[in-house]
Amino acid sequence: MTLQLYNTLKRKKEEFKPITPGQVKMYVCGVTVWDYCHLGHARAAVTFDMVVRYLRYLGNKVTYVRNFTDVDDKIINRANKEKRDWKELAQFYIDDYEKSMSLLGCESPSDEPKASEYIQNMQDMIAQLIDNGHAYAASGDVFYAVRSFNGYGKLSGKKIDDLESGARVEVGETKRDPLDFALWKAAKPGEPAWKSPWGEGRPGWHIECSCMAKALLGDTFDIHGGGRDLIFPHHENEIAQSEGANGCEFARYWMHNGTLDIDSEKMSKSLGNYFTVHDVLKNYDPEVVRYFLLSANYRSPLNYTTQALDDAKKALDKIYETSARVKSNSAGPAADGNPTFAAAQAGSLPSASPAHMWFQKFTDALNDDFNTPKAYAVIFDAVRDVNRGDADAVAAWPRFIEVVSETLGFAGSNADAYIERQTQLATQKSGVDPAQIEQLLADRKAARAAKDFKKSDEIRDQLTAMGVTIKDRPDGTTEWKLS
RNA sequence: GGCGCGGUGCCCAAGUGGUUAAGGGAGCGGUUUGCAAAACCGUCAUGCGUGGGUUCGACUCCCACCCGCGCCUCCA
């Protein structure tokens, strides 16, 4: 099965064929950097990171551009309010974003352009749009004449006349049509401004993406992504600008991730119902968060609840505990000498092998419009095969988990390190003293040695009350886990 | 008001016009264990929002309705 992806433009799944076979050019709308990024931003970043990883796994060379909007009302207002330089403020939140996304396992994009560095490109495109009859200057502003572009609405499925009757669009003094949007805004006092043929000013929001995509990927490229909430007007306007200026198709495939919700409502700054990535990482391991973010189809809404995060942790724990078991059973590198392991590495497992089916089903799932929940099901089929003790399954597991890690971006850490991290985080959260746990375990060990099971069970109950689960190993040692 | 998306077991979440509706979590029974934990085995939706229709047959297609959400204004 070849990769199928849902194209918002066509409203259906279609086979993905890059313009140049083996090479994918992709642009994803990043964030406006005026505050700390929240989990909704993380969902978008993680989604497209997974997409890029999988495209690369399939053997494509991917150029992945994700922008920063660093010229914007919110940034300017906040900078003025806090008496900071707008550029410094933007950079501060860019750093925060990059750090957060990197923690969540997102690889750095090929390019992360900033709007402020493409002012000239924007002026060039605006001039081109005026030449082409799609834009007009009016008292220092330049507007896009929406009705001049007859494809307007093709992405969002909106009809211009319906928009008009919406009547929520304010008629600006200089706009010829209430639907027209700003490409260039005349300078106001206290705002950053650049010289232009239309007077001092700054760009509108949408033009930057058209220009940065053109500069870094060309007039036509393969995939344009972003959050569902950007379909209109942002992406619709990008199409109008780029196709109006360049005279050719802009992006071939449009992909949109669903929103991250709280109580089934979109997490957003304006509603105030958001958690920053920092907030969430105080309580959950980054890999757990990433697991959670990919646990539903990327196009569906995803509801944030502590239970969902707790469930994600349990599921990921189960995967890692399986890895730890495989490692301790095979004593590590010994797996290299196993023919099944070698075959898995080479991707040539016999088709009858259960492990062969994992790889097949896993890629089938992701080929089906990046169906991560279906891929998760395959992982747990593999977990079961391995824990049953099937020798081939055990041998193939390390390679399988490598593929999972390469494509989904989790489960690839050292298992012992992961488990240790969970313990530390849980200890931190609960405030339980590890030394006290060790002491109780030592007492229990003594009681058990003396066959005083009443006492040893009492100690275990005490530990359970503290949230500690213990596991006696055959070698006489005891593991503990805080939940 | 316009456009669009979704309603699947206790929770989360895939999926298909027709033999047994994935997977995770929780629960329950079992194997194992001194007892536990983990793991494994079994069990857990005669039903997939409601009411109609199409069909030999629909949860999957169509219509209506109810409910939730998104966009129409900045928003990943």
Coordinates of C-alpha atoms (C1' of nucleotides) in Angstrom, one line a residue:
Chain A
M1 CA 0.0 0.0 0.0
T2 CA 1.2 3.4 -0.9
L3 CA 0.9 6.5 1.3
Q4 CA -2.6 8.0 1.2
L5 CA -3.2 11.3 2.8
Y6 CA -6.3 13.4 3.4
N7 CA -6.1 16.5 1.3
T8 CA -8.2 19.3 2.8
L9 CA -8.3 20.9 -0.7
K10 CA -10.0 17.9 -2.2
R11 CA -11.8 16.8 1.0
K12 CA -10.7 13.2 0.5
K13 CA -7.8 10.9 0.9
E14 CA -5.6 10.6 -2.1
E15 CA -2.4 8.9 -3.0
F16 CA 0.6 11.0 -2.2
K17 CA 2.9 11.7 -5.1
P18 CA 5.6 14.3 -4.6
I19 CA 6.3 16.6 -7.6
T20 CA 9.8 15.2 -7.7
P21 CA 9.8 11.5 -6.8
G22 CA 11.8 10.9 -3.6
Q23 CA 11.8 14.6 -2.7
V24 CA 9.2 16.3 -0.5
K25 CA 8.9 20.0 0.0
M26 CA 6.7 20.9 3.0
Y27 CA 5.7 24.1 4.7
V28 CA 4.0 24.2 8.0
C29 CA 2.6 27.3 9.8
G30 CA 4.4 27.7 13.1
V31 CA 3.5 30.2 15.8
T32 CA 3.2 33.8 16.5
V33 CA 5.8 34.3 19.2
W34 CA 4.2 36.6 21.8
D35 CA 3.8 34.1 24.7
Y36 CA 4.8 30.7 25.9
C37 CA 3.7 27.9 23.6
H38 CA 0.9 25.7 24.9
L39 CA -0.1 22.1 24.3
G40 CA -2.1 22.9 21.2
H41 CA 1.0 24.3 19.5
A42 CA 2.7 21.1 20.6
R43 CA 0.1 19.0 19.0
A44 CA 0.6 20.7 15.6
A45 CA 4.4 20.5 15.9
V46 CA 4.4 16.8 17.0
T47 CA 1.9 15.9 14.3
F48 CA 4.0 17.3 11.5
D49 CA 7.2 16.1 13.0
M50 CA 5.7 12.6 12.8
V51 CA 4.7 13.2 9.2
V52 CA 8.2 14.3 8.3
R53 CA 9.7 11.4 10.1
Y54 CA 7.5 8.9 8.3
L55 CA 8.1 10.5 4.9
R56 CA 11.8 10.2 5.5
Y57 CA 11.4 6.6 6.7
L58 CA 9.8 5.9 3.4
G59 CA 13.0 7.1 1.7
N60 CA 12.1 10.6 0.8
K61 CA 14.4 13.6 1.1
V62 CA 12.2 16.1 3.0
T63 CA 12.7 19.8 3.1
Y64 CA 10.6 20.9 6.0
V65 CA 10.0 24.6 6.6
R66 CA 8.3 25.9 9.7
N67 CA 8.0 29.6 10.2
F68 CA 7.9 32.1 13.1
T69 CA 5.6 35.1 12.9
D70 CA 7.6 37.7 14.7
V71 CA 5.8 40.9 13.4
D72 CA 2.3 41.1 14.7
D73 CA 0.0 43.2 16.8
K74 CA 0.2 40.9 19.8
I75 CA 3.9 41.0 19.9
I76 CA 4.0 44.8 19.5
N77 CA 1.4 45.4 22.1
R78 CA 3.1 43.1 24.6
A79 CA 6.5 44.6 23.9
N80 CA 5.2 48.1 24.4
K81 CA 3.4 47.1 27.6
E82 CA 6.5 45.4 29.1
K83 CA 8.8 48.1 27.7
R84 CA 10.8 45.6 25.8
D85 CA 12.2 45.6 22.3
W86 CA 9.7 43.7 20.1
K87 CA 12.5 41.7 18.5
E88 CA 14.0 40.7 21.8
L89 CA 10.6 39.6 23.0
A90 CA 10.0 37.6 19.9
Q91 CA 13.3 35.9 20.2
F92 CA 12.6 35.0 23.8
Y93 CA 9.5 33.1 22.8
I94 CA 11.2 31.6 19.8
D95 CA 13.8 30.1 22.1
D96 CA 11.0 28.8 24.4
Y97 CA 9.2 27.2 21.5
E98 CA 12.3 25.5 20.1
K99 CA 13.3 24.2 23.5
S100 CA 9.8 22.9 24.2
M101 CA 9.4 21.2 20.8
S102 CA 12.8 19.7 21.1
L103 CA 11.9 18.2 24.5
L104 CA 8.9 16.7 22.9
G105 CA 11.1 14.9 20.4
C106 CA 10.5 17.1 17.4
E107 CA 13.5 17.3 15.1
S108 CA 14.6 20.7 13.9
P109 CA 13.0 21.7 10.7
S110 CA 15.2 22.3 7.7
D111 CA 14.5 26.0 7.9
E112 CA 12.7 28.2 10.5
P113 CA 12.3 31.5 8.8
K114 CA 11.1 34.6 10.6
A115 CA 8.7 37.0 9.0
S116 CA 10.8 40.0 9.8
E117 CA 13.6 38.7 7.6
Y118 CA 11.5 38.5 4.5
I119 CA 10.2 42.0 4.3
Q120 CA 11.7 42.6 0.9
N121 CA 10.2 39.4 -0.5
M122 CA 6.8 40.5 0.8
Q123 CA 7.1 43.9 -0.9
D124 CA 8.1 42.2 -4.1
M125 CA 5.1 39.9 -4.0
I126 CA 2.8 42.7 -3.1
A127 CA 4.0 44.7 -6.1
Q128 CA 3.5 41.7 -8.3
L129 CA -0.1 41.4 -6.9
I130 CA -0.8 45.0 -7.7
D131 CA 0.6 44.5 -11.2
N132 CA -1.6 41.4 -11.7
G133 CA -4.6 43.4 -10.6
H134 CA -5.2 41.5 -7.4
A135 CA -4.2 44.2 -5.0
Y136 CA -4.5 48.0 -4.6
A137 CA -2.9 50.6 -2.5
A138 CA -5.0 53.0 -0.5
S139 CA -3.6 55.7 1.8
G140 CA -0.5 53.8 2.8
D141 CA -2.3 50.4 3.1
V142 CA -2.3 47.8 0.5
F143 CA -5.3 45.4 0.3
Y144 CA -5.9 42.2 -1.5
A145 CA -8.9 42.4 -3.7
V146 CA -10.6 39.1 -2.8
R147 CA -13.1 39.2 -5.6
S148 CA -10.3 39.4 -8.2
F149 CA -9.2 35.9 -7.5
N150 CA -11.8 33.5 -8.7
G151 CA -10.5 30.5 -6.8
Y152 CA -11.2 32.2 -3.5
G153 CA -12.8 29.9 -1.1
K154 CA -11.7 26.6 -2.7
L155 CA -9.8 25.5 0.4
S156 CA -12.3 26.3 3.1
G157 CA -15.4 25.7 1.0
K158 CA -16.7 29.1 1.6
K159 CA -18.6 31.2 -0.9
I160 CA -17.7 34.8 -1.2
D161 CA -21.4 35.8 -1.0
D162 CA -21.9 33.8 2.2
L163 CA -19.0 35.6 3.7
E164 CA -20.3 38.9 2.6
S165 CA -23.7 38.2 4.3
G166 CA -21.9 37.3 7.4
A167 CA -21.6 41.0 7.9
R168 CA -19.0 40.6 10.7
V169 CA -16.3 42.0 8.6
E170 CA -15.9 45.6 9.3
V171 CA -15.7 48.0 6.4
G172 CA -12.5 49.8 6.7
E173 CA -12.4 53.3 5.3
T174 CA -10.0 52.5 2.6
K175 CA -11.1 49.1 1.7
R176 CA -13.0 48.7 -1.5
D177 CA -14.7 45.6 -0.3
P178 CA -15.2 44.5 3.3
L179 CA -13.8 41.1 2.4
D180 CA -10.4 42.5 1.3
F181 CA -7.6 41.9 3.6
A182 CA -4.4 43.8 4.4
L183 CA -1.1 42.9 2.6
W184 CA 0.6 46.0 4.0
K185 CA -0.4 48.2 6.8
A186 CA 0.6 51.9 7.0
A187 CA 2.9 52.6 10.0
K188 CA 1.4 53.8 13.3
P189 CA 3.4 55.5 16.0
G190 CA 5.3 53.2 18.3
E191 CA 5.3 50.3 15.8
P192 CA 8.1 48.7 13.9
A193 CA 8.0 50.0 10.3
W194 CA 9.8 49.4 7.1
K195 CA 10.2 51.6 4.1
S196 CA 8.1 50.6 1.1
P197 CA 6.8 52.0 -2.2
W198 CA 3.5 52.6 -0.4
G199 CA 5.1 54.5 2.5
E200 CA 6.4 53.3 5.8
G201 CA 4.6 50.3 7.2
R202 CA 4.6 46.7 8.1
P203 CA 3.2 43.5 6.4
G204 CA -0.1 42.0 7.0
W205 CA -0.2 38.5 8.5
H206 CA -0.9 36.2 5.6
I207 CA 1.7 37.5 3.1
E208 CA 4.7 36.2 5.1
C209 CA 3.9 32.6 4.6
S210 CA 3.3 33.0 0.8
C211 CA 6.7 34.6 0.6
M212 CA 8.8 32.4 2.8
A213 CA 7.3 29.3 1.2
K214 CA 8.2 30.7 -2.2
A215 CA 11.7 31.7 -1.2
L216 CA 12.5 28.4 0.4
L217 CA 10.5 25.9 -1.5
G218 CA 9.5 27.5 -4.8
D219 CA 6.3 28.6 -6.4
T220 CA 4.7 25.2 -6.2
F221 CA 5.5 22.6 -3.5
D222 CA 4.1 19.4 -2.1
I223 CA 2.6 19.7 1.3
H224 CA 1.3 22.7 3.3
G225 CA 0.3 22.0 6.9
G226 CA -1.1 23.7 9.9
G227 CA -3.9 23.7 12.4
R228 CA -7.4 23.3 11.3
D229 CA -8.2 26.7 12.7
L230 CA -5.9 28.2 10.1
I231 CA -7.9 27.0 7.1
F232 CA -9.8 30.2 7.0
P233 CA -8.8 32.9 6.5
H234 CA -5.1 32.3 6.7
H235 CA -4.6 29.5 4.3
E236 CA -7.3 30.6 2.0
N237 CA -5.5 34.0 1.8
E238 CA -2.1 32.4 1.3
I239 CA -3.5 30.6 -1.8
A240 CA -5.0 33.8 -3.1
Q241 CA -1.7 35.6 -2.7
S242 CA 0.6 33.0 -4.0
E243 CA -1.5 31.8 -6.9
G244 CA -2.4 35.4 -7.7
A245 CA 1.2 36.5 -7.7
N246 CA 2.9 33.4 -9.2
G247 CA 0.2 32.4 -11.6
C248 CA 0.5 28.7 -10.7
E249 CA -0.6 26.2 -8.2
F250 CA 0.6 26.8 -4.6
A251 CA 0.6 23.7 -2.5
R252 CA -0.5 20.3 -3.9
Y253 CA -1.7 18.8 -0.6
W254 CA -3.1 20.6 2.4
M255 CA -3.0 18.8 5.8
H256 CA -4.7 20.1 8.9
N257 CA -4.4 18.8 12.4
G258 CA -7.3 18.9 14.8
T259 CA -7.4 21.1 17.8
L260 CA -6.3 20.1 21.3
D261 CA -9.3 20.6 23.5
I262 CA -10.1 21.0 27.2
D263 CA -13.6 19.9 28.2
S264 CA -14.2 19.5 24.5
E265 CA -13.4 23.1 23.8
K266 CA -10.4 24.3 21.8
M267 CA -7.4 25.2 24.0
S268 CA -6.6 28.8 23.2
K269 CA -5.1 31.9 24.7
S270 CA -8.3 33.9 24.2
L271 CA -10.4 31.4 26.1
G272 CA -7.8 31.2 28.8
N273 CA -8.2 27.4 29.0
Y274 CA -4.7 26.4 28.1
F275 CA -1.7 24.7 29.6
T276 CA 1.8 25.6 28.5
V277 CA 4.2 22.9 27.5
H278 CA 6.1 23.8 30.7
D279 CA 3.0 23.2 32.8
V280 CA 2.4 19.8 31.4
L281 CA 6.0 18.7 31.5
K282 CA 6.1 19.4 35.2
N283 CA 3.8 16.4 35.7
Y284 CA 4.5 14.1 32.7
D285 CA 7.5 12.8 30.9
P286 CA 7.9 14.4 27.5
E287 CA 7.7 11.0 25.8
V288 CA 4.4 10.4 27.6
V289 CA 3.1 13.7 26.3
R290 CA 4.2 12.8 22.8
Y291 CA 2.5 9.4 23.1
F292 CA -0.7 11.1 24.2
L293 CA -0.5 13.7 21.3
L294 CA -0.3 11.0 18.7
S295 CA -2.9 8.7 20.4
A296 CA -5.8 9.9 18.3
N297 CA -6.0 10.5 14.5
Y298 CA -4.2 13.8 13.8
R299 CA -7.3 15.2 12.2
S300 CA -9.6 14.6 15.1
P301 CA -10.0 16.8 18.1
L302 CA -8.0 15.5 21.1
N303 CA -9.3 16.1 24.6
Y304 CA -6.8 16.9 27.3
T305 CA -7.6 15.2 30.6
T306 CA -5.3 13.9 33.3
Q307 CA -6.8 10.5 32.8
A308 CA -5.8 10.5 29.2
L309 CA -2.2 11.5 30.2
D310 CA -2.2 8.8 32.9
D311 CA -3.4 6.2 30.4
A312 CA -0.7 7.3 28.0
K313 CA 1.9 6.8 30.7
K314 CA 0.7 3.3 31.5
A315 CA 0.7 2.4 27.8
L316 CA 4.2 3.7 27.2
D317 CA 5.4 2.1 30.5
K318 CA 4.2 -1.2 29.1
I319 CA 6.2 -0.8 25.9
Y320 CA 9.3 0.2 27.8
E321 CA 8.9 -2.6 30.3
T322 CA 8.8 -5.0 27.4
S323 CA 12.0 -3.5 26.0
A324 CA 13.7 -3.8 29.4
R325 CA 12.6 -7.5 29.6
V326 CA 14.0 -8.2 26.1
K327 CA 17.2 -6.6 26.9
S328 CA 17.7 -8.5 30.2
N329 CA 16.7 -11.7 28.5
S330 CA 19.0 -11.4 25.6
A331 CA 21.9 -9.8 27.4
G332 CA 22.0 -7.0 24.9
P333 CA 24.3 -7.4 21.9
A334 CA 23.7 -11.1 21.8
A335 CA 20.7 -10.2 19.7
D336 CA 23.0 -9.3 16.9
G337 CA 24.0 -12.8 16.4
N338 CA 20.4 -14.0 16.1
P339 CA 19.3 -14.7 12.5
T340 CA 15.8 -13.2 13.2
F341 CA 17.4 -10.1 14.5
A342 CA 19.6 -9.8 11.5
A343 CA 16.6 -10.4 9.2
A344 CA 14.6 -7.8 11.0
Q345 CA 17.5 -5.3 10.6
A346 CA 17.6 -6.1 6.9
G347 CA 13.9 -5.9 6.6
S348 CA 13.7 -9.4 5.2
L349 CA 11.8 -11.4 7.8
P350 CA 10.0 -14.4 6.3
S351 CA 6.4 -13.4 5.5
A352 CA 5.1 -16.2 7.8
S353 CA 6.8 -14.7 10.8
P354 CA 4.6 -12.8 13.2
A355 CA 7.2 -10.2 13.4
H356 CA 7.0 -9.7 9.7
M357 CA 3.4 -8.8 10.1
W358 CA 4.2 -6.1 12.7
F359 CA 6.3 -4.2 10.2
Q360 CA 3.8 -4.7 7.5
K361 CA 0.8 -3.7 9.6
F362 CA 2.7 -0.8 11.1
T363 CA 3.5 0.8 7.8
D364 CA 0.0 -0.1 6.4
A365 CA -1.4 1.9 9.4
L366 CA 0.8 4.9 8.8
N367 CA 0.3 4.7 5.0
D368 CA -3.4 5.2 5.8
D369 CA -3.2 8.9 6.3
F370 CA -0.9 8.5 9.3
N371 CA -3.3 6.4 11.3
T372 CA -1.3 6.5 14.5
P373 CA -4.0 4.8 16.7
K374 CA -4.0 1.8 14.3
A375 CA -0.2 1.8 14.5
Y376 CA -0.4 1.8 18.3
A377 CA -2.5 -1.4 18.1
V378 CA 0.2 -3.0 16.1
I379 CA 2.8 -2.1 18.8
F380 CA 0.7 -3.8 21.4
D381 CA 0.2 -6.9 19.2
A382 CA 4.0 -7.0 19.2
V383 CA 4.2 -6.4 22.9
R384 CA 2.0 -9.5 23.4
D385 CA 4.1 -11.7 21.0
V386 CA 7.3 -10.7 22.8
N387 CA 5.9 -11.2 26.3
R388 CA 4.6 -14.6 25.4
G389 CA 8.2 -15.5 24.8
D390 CA 8.2 -16.2 21.1
A391 CA 11.9 -16.3 20.2
D392 CA 11.6 -14.7 16.8
A393 CA 9.4 -11.9 18.3
V394 CA 12.0 -11.3 21.0
A395 CA 14.8 -11.1 18.4
A396 CA 12.8 -8.8 16.1
W397 CA 11.7 -6.5 18.9
P398 CA 14.7 -4.2 19.0
R399 CA 14.5 -3.4 15.3
F400 CA 10.8 -2.9 15.5
I401 CA 11.0 -0.5 18.4
E402 CA 13.7 1.3 16.4
V403 CA 11.2 1.8 13.6
V404 CA 8.6 3.0 16.0
S405 CA 11.1 5.5 17.5
E406 CA 12.2 6.6 14.1
T407 CA 8.7 7.3 12.9
L408 CA 6.6 8.2 15.9
G409 CA 9.4 9.6 18.0
F410 CA 8.9 7.7 21.2
A411 CA 9.9 4.4 22.9
G412 CA 13.4 4.7 21.6
S413 CA 15.2 5.8 24.8
N414 CA 17.1 3.4 26.9
A415 CA 14.4 1.5 28.8
D416 CA 16.2 1.6 32.2
A417 CA 16.7 5.3 31.8
Y418 CA 13.1 5.8 31.0
I419 CA 11.9 3.8 33.9
E420 CA 14.3 5.7 36.2
R421 CA 12.9 9.0 34.9
Q422 CA 9.4 7.9 35.7
T423 CA 10.4 7.0 39.2
Q424 CA 12.1 10.3 39.8
L425 CA 9.2 12.3 38.4
A426 CA 6.7 10.3 40.5
T427 CA 8.9 10.8 43.6
Q428 CA 9.1 14.5 43.0
K429 CA 5.3 14.7 42.5
S430 CA 4.3 12.7 45.5
G431 CA 7.0 14.1 47.9
V432 CA 7.7 10.5 49.0
D433 CA 11.2 10.0 50.4
P434 CA 13.1 7.3 48.5
A435 CA 15.3 6.6 51.5
Q436 CA 12.2 5.8 53.5
I437 CA 11.1 3.4 50.8
E438 CA 14.4 1.7 50.8
Q439 CA 14.3 1.3 54.5
L440 CA 10.8 -0.3 54.4
L441 CA 12.0 -2.6 51.7
A442 CA 15.0 -3.6 53.8
D443 CA 12.7 -4.3 56.8
R444 CA 10.4 -6.3 54.5
K445 CA 13.3 -8.3 53.2
A446 CA 14.3 -9.2 56.7
A447 CA 10.8 -10.2 57.6
R448 CA 10.5 -12.3 54.5
A449 CA 13.8 -14.0 55.2
A450 CA 12.4 -14.9 58.6
K451 CA 9.2 -16.1 56.9
D452 CA 7.3 -13.5 58.9
F453 CA 4.8 -12.9 56.1
K454 CA 2.3 -11.2 58.3
K455 CA 4.9 -8.5 58.9
S456 CA 6.1 -8.4 55.4
D457 CA 2.6 -7.9 54.1
E458 CA 2.0 -5.2 56.6
I459 CA 5.0 -3.4 55.2
R460 CA 3.8 -3.8 51.7
D461 CA 0.4 -2.4 52.6
Q462 CA 2.2 0.6 54.1
L463 CA 4.1 1.0 50.8
T464 CA 0.9 0.6 48.8
A465 CA -0.7 3.4 50.9
M466 CA 2.2 5.6 49.9
G467 CA 1.5 4.8 46.3
V468 CA 4.4 2.4 45.9
T469 CA 4.0 -0.9 44.0
I470 CA 6.6 -3.5 44.5
K471 CA 7.8 -6.4 42.5
D472 CA 9.8 -9.2 44.0
R473 CA 12.3 -10.6 41.5
P474 CA 13.5 -14.2 41.4
D475 CA 17.0 -13.2 42.4
G476 CA 15.7 -11.9 45.7
T477 CA 15.8 -8.2 44.9
T478 CA 12.8 -6.0 44.9
E479 CA 11.8 -3.4 42.4
W480 CA 9.5 -0.6 43.3
K481 CA 7.4 1.8 41.3
L482 CA 5.5 4.9 42.4
S483 CA 2.3 5.5 40.6
Chain B
rG1 C1' -27.7 32.5 10.1
rG2 C1' -23.9 30.1 6.5
rC3 C1' -20.1 26.3 5.9
rG4 C1' -17.8 21.9 8.0
rC5 C1' -16.5 17.9 11.5
rG6 C1' -18.0 14.3 15.0
rG7 C1' -21.4 11.1 18.3
rU8 C1' -18.5 3.3 18.8
rG9 C1' -18.3 -0.8 25.5
rC10 C1' -17.1 2.1 32.3
rC11 C1' -13.0 5.8 30.1
rC12 C1' -9.8 6.7 25.7
rA13 C1' -9.8 5.2 20.6
rA14 C1' -9.5 2.4 15.5
rG15 C1' -12.6 0.2 11.9
rU16 C1' -15.8 -2.4 7.9
rG17 C1' -21.9 -2.7 3.2
rG18 C1' -22.3 -9.3 4.9
rU19 C1' -18.3 -15.2 8.8
rU20 C1' -15.8 -13.6 15.6
rA21 C1' -16.6 -4.5 15.7
rA22 C1' -8.7 -3.3 16.5
rG23 C1' -5.7 -1.6 20.5
rG24 C1' -4.8 0.9 25.5
rG25 C1' -6.7 1.9 30.5
rA26 C1' -10.2 0.2 34.4
rG27 C1' -13.1 -4.2 36.1
rC28 C1' -13.8 -9.5 36.7
rG29 C1' -12.1 -14.9 36.5
rG30 C1' -7.6 -18.0 35.8
rU31 C1' -2.1 -19.5 35.3
rU32 C1' 2.1 -17.8 38.1
rU33 C1' 3.5 -16.1 43.2
rG34 C1' 4.3 -17.5 50.5
rC35 C1' 0.9 -13.5 49.4
rA36 C1' 1.5 -9.7 45.8
rA37 C1' 3.4 -7.1 41.4
rA38 C1' 4.5 -7.9 36.3
rA39 C1' 3.5 -11.1 32.4
rC40 C1' 0.3 -14.5 29.9
rC41 C1' -4.8 -16.8 29.1
rG42 C1' -10.0 -15.8 29.4
rU43 C1' -14.0 -12.3 30.1
rC44 C1' -16.0 -7.3 29.1
rA45 C1' -20.5 -3.4 22.9
rU46 C1' -26.4 -9.1 19.7
rG47 C1' -24.6 -3.5 19.4
rC48 C1' -21.8 1.4 17.0
rG49 C1' -26.6 9.3 19.1
rU50 C1' -32.4 8.9 17.7
rG51 C1' -36.2 7.9 14.0
rG52 C1' -37.0 6.6 9.1
rG53 C1' -35.3 4.9 4.1
rU54 C1' -32.2 2.2 0.2
rU55 C1' -30.5 -3.0 0.1
rC56 C1' -31.1 -10.0 0.2
rG57 C1' -28.2 -7.6 4.2
rA58 C1' -26.0 -1.3 7.3
rC59 C1' -22.7 0.4 12.5
rU60 C1' -20.7 1.4 7.6
rC61 C1' -24.9 4.6 2.0
rC62 C1' -29.3 8.3 1.9
rC63 C1' -32.9 11.7 4.6
rA64 C1' -34.7 14.0 9.0
rC65 C1' -34.0 15.0 14.0
rC66 C1' -31.2 15.5 18.7
rC67 C1' -26.5 16.5 21.0
rG68 C1' -21.2 18.3 20.9
rC69 C1' -17.5 20.9 18.5
rG70 C1' -14.8 24.0 14.8
rC71 C1' -14.6 28.0 11.2
rC72 C1' -17.1 32.5 9.4
rU73 C1' -12.6 37.9 13.9
rC74 C1' -6.4 36.9 16.1
rC75 C1' -5.7 31.6 16.9
rA76 C1' -1.6 25.4 15.9

